[in-house]
Coordinates of C-alpha atoms and ligand atoms in Angstrom, one line a residue:
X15 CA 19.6 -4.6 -7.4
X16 CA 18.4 -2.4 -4.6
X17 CA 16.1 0.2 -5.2
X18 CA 14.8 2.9 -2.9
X19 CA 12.4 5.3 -3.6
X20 CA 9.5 7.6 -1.9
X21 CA 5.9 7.1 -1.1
X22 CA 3.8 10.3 -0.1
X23 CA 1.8 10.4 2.9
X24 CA -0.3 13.1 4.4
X25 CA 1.0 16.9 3.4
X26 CA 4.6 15.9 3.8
X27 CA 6.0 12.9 5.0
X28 CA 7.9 10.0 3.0
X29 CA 8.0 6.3 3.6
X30 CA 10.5 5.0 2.3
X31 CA 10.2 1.5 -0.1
X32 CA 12.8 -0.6 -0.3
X33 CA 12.9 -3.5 -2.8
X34 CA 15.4 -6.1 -3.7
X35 CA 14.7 -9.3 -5.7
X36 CA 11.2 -9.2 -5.3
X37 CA 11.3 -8.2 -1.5
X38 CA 9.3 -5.0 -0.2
X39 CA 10.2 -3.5 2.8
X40 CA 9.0 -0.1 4.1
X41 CA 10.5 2.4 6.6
X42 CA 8.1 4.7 8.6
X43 CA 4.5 3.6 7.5
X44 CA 2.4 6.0 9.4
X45 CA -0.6 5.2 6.7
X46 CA -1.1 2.0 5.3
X47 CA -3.2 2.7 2.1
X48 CA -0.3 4.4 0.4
X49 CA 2.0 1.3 0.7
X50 CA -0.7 -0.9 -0.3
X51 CA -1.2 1.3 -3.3
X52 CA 2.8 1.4 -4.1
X53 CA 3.3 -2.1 -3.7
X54 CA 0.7 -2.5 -6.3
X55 CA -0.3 -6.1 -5.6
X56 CA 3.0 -7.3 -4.5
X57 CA 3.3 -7.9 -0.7
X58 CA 5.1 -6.8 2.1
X59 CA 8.2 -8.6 3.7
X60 CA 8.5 -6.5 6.6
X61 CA 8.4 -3.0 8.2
X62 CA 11.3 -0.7 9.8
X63 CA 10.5 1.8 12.0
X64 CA 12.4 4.7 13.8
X65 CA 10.4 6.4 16.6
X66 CA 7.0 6.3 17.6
X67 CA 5.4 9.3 16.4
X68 CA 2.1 8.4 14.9
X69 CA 2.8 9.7 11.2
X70 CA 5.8 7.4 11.5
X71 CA 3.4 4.3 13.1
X72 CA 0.1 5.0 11.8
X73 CA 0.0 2.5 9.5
X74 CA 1.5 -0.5 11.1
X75 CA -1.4 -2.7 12.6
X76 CA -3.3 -2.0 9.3
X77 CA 0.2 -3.4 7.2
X78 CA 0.6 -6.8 9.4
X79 CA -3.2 -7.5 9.5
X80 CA -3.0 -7.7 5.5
X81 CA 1.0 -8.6 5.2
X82 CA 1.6 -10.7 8.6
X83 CA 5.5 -9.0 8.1
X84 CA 7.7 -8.3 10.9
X85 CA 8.1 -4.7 12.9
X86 CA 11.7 -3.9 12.9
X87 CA 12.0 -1.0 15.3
X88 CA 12.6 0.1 19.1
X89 CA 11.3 -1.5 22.0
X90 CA 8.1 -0.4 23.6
X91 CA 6.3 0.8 19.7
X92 CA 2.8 -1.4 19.9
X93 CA 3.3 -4.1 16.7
X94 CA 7.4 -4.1 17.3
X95 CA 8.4 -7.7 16.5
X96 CA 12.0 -7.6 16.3
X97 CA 13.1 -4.8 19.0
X98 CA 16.6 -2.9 18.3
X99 CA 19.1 -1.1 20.3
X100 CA 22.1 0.6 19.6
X101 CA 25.3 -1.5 17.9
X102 CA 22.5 -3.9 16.9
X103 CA 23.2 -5.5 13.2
X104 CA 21.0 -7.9 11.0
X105 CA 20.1 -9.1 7.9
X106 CA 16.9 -7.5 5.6
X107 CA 16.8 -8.4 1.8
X108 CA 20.2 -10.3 2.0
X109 CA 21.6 -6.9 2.8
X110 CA 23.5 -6.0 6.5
X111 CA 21.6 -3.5 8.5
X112 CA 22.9 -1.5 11.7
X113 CA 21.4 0.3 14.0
X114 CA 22.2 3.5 16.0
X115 CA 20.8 5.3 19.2
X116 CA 19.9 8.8 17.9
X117 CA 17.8 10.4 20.7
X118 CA 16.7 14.1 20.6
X119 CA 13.2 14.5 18.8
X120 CA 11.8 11.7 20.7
X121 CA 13.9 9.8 23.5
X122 CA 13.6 5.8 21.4
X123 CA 14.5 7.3 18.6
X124 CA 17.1 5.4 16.1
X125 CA 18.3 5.3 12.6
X126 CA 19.1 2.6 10.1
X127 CA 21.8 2.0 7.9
X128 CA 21.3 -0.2 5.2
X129 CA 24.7 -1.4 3.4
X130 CA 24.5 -1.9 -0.4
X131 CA 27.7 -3.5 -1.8
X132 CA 28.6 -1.9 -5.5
X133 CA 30.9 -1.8 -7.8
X134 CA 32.9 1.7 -6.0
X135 CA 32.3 -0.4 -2.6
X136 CA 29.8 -0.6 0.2
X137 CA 27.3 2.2 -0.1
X138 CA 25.4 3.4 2.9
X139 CA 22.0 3.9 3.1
X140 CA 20.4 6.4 6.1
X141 CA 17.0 6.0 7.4
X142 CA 17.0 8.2 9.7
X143 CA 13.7 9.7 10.5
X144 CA 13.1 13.0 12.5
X145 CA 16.7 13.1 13.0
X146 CA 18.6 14.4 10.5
X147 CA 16.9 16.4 7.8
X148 CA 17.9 17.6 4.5
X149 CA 18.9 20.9 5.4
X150 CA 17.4 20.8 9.2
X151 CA 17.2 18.4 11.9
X152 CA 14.1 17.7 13.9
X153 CA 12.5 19.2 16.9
X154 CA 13.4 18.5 20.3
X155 CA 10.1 17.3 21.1
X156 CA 11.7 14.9 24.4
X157 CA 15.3 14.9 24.3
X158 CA 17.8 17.9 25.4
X159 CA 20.2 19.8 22.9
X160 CA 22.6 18.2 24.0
X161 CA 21.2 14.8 23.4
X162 CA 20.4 15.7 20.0
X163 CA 23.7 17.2 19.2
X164 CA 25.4 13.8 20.1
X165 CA 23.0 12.1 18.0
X166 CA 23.8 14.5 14.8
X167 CA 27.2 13.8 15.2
X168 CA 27.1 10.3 15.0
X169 CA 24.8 10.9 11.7
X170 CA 27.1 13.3 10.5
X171 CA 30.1 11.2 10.5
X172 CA 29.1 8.7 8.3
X173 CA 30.8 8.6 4.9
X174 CA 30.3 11.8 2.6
X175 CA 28.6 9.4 0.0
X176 CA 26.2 7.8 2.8
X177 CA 22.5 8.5 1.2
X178 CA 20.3 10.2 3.8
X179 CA 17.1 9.3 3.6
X180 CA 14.8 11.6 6.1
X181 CA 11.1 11.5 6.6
X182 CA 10.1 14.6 5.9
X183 CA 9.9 17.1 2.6
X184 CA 11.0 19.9 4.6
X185 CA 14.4 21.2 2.3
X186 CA 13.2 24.3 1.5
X187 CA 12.0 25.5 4.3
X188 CA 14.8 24.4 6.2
X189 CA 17.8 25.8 3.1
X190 CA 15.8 29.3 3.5
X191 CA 16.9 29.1 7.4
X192 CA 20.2 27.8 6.4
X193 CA 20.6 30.6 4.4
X194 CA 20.0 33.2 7.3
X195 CA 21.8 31.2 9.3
X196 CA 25.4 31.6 7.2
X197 CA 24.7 34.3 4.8
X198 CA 27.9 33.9 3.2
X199 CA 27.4 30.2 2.3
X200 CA 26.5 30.4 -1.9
X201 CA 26.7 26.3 -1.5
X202 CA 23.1 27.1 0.4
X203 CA 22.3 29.7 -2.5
X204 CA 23.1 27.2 -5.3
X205 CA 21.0 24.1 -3.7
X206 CA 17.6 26.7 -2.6
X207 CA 18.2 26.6 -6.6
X208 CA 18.3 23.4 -7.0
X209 CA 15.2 22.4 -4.7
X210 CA 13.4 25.1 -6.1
X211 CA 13.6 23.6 -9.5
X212 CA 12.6 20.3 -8.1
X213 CA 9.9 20.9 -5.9
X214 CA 8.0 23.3 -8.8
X215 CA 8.2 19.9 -10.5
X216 CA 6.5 18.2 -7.3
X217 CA 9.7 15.8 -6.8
X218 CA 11.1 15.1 -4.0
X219 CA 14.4 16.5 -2.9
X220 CA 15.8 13.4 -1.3
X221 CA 18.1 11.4 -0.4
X222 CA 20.7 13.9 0.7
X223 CA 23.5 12.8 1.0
X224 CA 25.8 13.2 4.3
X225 CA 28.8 15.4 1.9
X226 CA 25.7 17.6 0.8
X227 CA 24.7 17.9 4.6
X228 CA 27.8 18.5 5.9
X229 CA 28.8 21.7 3.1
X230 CA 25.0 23.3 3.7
X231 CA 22.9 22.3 7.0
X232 CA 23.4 24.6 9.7
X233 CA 22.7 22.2 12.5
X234 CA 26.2 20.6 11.3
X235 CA 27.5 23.2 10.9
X236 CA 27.6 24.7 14.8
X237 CA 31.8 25.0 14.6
X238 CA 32.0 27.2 11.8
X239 CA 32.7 30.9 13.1
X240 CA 29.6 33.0 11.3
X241 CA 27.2 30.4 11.9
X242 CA 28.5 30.7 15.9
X243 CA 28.3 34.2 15.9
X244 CA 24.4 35.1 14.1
X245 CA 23.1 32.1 17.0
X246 CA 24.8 33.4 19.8
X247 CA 25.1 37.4 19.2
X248 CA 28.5 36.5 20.8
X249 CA 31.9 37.6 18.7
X250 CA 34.0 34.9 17.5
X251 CA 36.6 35.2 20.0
X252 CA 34.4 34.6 22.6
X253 CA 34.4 30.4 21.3
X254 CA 31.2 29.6 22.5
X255 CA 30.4 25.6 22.6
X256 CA 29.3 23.7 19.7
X257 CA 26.4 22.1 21.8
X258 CA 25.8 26.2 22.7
X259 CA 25.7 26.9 19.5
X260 CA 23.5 24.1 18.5
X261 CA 21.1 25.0 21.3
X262 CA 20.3 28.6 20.1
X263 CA 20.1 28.3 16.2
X264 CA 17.5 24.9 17.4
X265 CA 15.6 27.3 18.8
X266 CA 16.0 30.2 16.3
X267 CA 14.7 28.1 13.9
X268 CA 11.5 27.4 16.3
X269 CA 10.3 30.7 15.9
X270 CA 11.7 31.3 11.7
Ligands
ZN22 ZN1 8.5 12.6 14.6
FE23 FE1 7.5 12.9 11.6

């Protein structure tokens, strides 16, 4: 039995904490006292990472100091035992994980999907970082527009059951620039509602789910008509290009 669930670190990131069987793995430590604390005496078996942002790394050297687990994560990241590339695929907990390029916040950034086999088949499981929010996507901190619209893509066609697991507690925000994005969307208007209720109950509002993401976050979104015409100005007969598209409301929601 896999389970998967959220540690709190600084104002708003998550790490994620897998476990399976009695293993511990952790996704995007950027403290270590917080896993220590979660894994409650238990120890770690190892430590995936996406990009090298410090609130993604922070916590590394401190975690293999008291662990001695291996780094899972791209090349070049200081602790980075086992360095992965794109189409990459191994084994962590008895469970197959794969690895995509997904560069657009930073320029080594990739995600993680972790396959769980149930009784309705193989469920996915997305770590995806910076990437892909719930709701949002990250800032394009090194990558181009273009770059990061590539990377969505791939994110986004993944099965509608796939689990999304981003790094950051940033849903609200994002679903309140979703809906100024697409006015007309009450699939945005019913899940503000939703998070709402959660997050005045301090839980998290994750995973997503890539079905969820596809019916409500803007930045998937780029080839529906209204959302085309409120980034560009343009009218809808004038068809500007998804990446176009992309490019403006990524920039829009800079200054929101
Ligand atoms: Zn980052
Ligand atoms: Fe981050």
């Amino acid at each position: 039995m896999l389970t998967i669930s959220p540690i709190g670190a600084f104002s708003d990131n998550y790490i994620w904490h897998l476990e399976r069987d009695g293993e511990h793995w952790v996704v995007d430590p950027g403290d270590a006292q917080p896993v220590a604390s979660a894994l409650a005496g238990a120890s770690l078996n190892g430590i995936l990472v996406t990009h090298h942002h410090f609130d993604h790394t922070g916590g590394i050297a401190e975690l293999v100091a008291r662990y001695h687990c291996p780094v899972y994560g791209p090349d070049g990241i200081p602790g980075v035992t086992k360095p992965l590339r794109t189409g990459d695929s191994c084994q962590i907990m008895g469970l197959p994980l794969s690895v995509i390029d997904v560069p657009g916040h930073t320029l080594d950034h990739l995600a993680m999907i972790l396959e769980e086999p149930t009784d309705g088949g193989t469920l996915l499981h997305l770590f995806c970082g910076d990437t892909l929010f719930a709701a949002g996507c990250g800032r394009l901190f090194e990558g181009t527009a273009e770059q990061m619209y590539r990377s969505l893509r791939k994110l986004s066609g993944l099965p509608p059951a796939t689990r999304v697991y981003c790094a950051h507690e940033y849903t609200l925000a994002n679903l309140r620039f979703a809906a100024a994005a697409e006015p007309g969307n009450t699939v945005v208007l019913d899940r503000i509602a939703e998070v709402e209720d959660l997050r005045a109950k301090n839980k998290p509002t994750l995973p997503s789910t890539i079905g969820e993401e596809l019916a409500t976050n803007p930045f998937l979104r780029c080839h529906i008509a209204a959302i085309a015409r409120r980034a560009t100005g343009q009218s809808a007969a004038a068809e500007p290009e998804e990446v176009e598209v992309f490019a403006r409301l990524r920039s829009w929601k800079d200054n929101f």
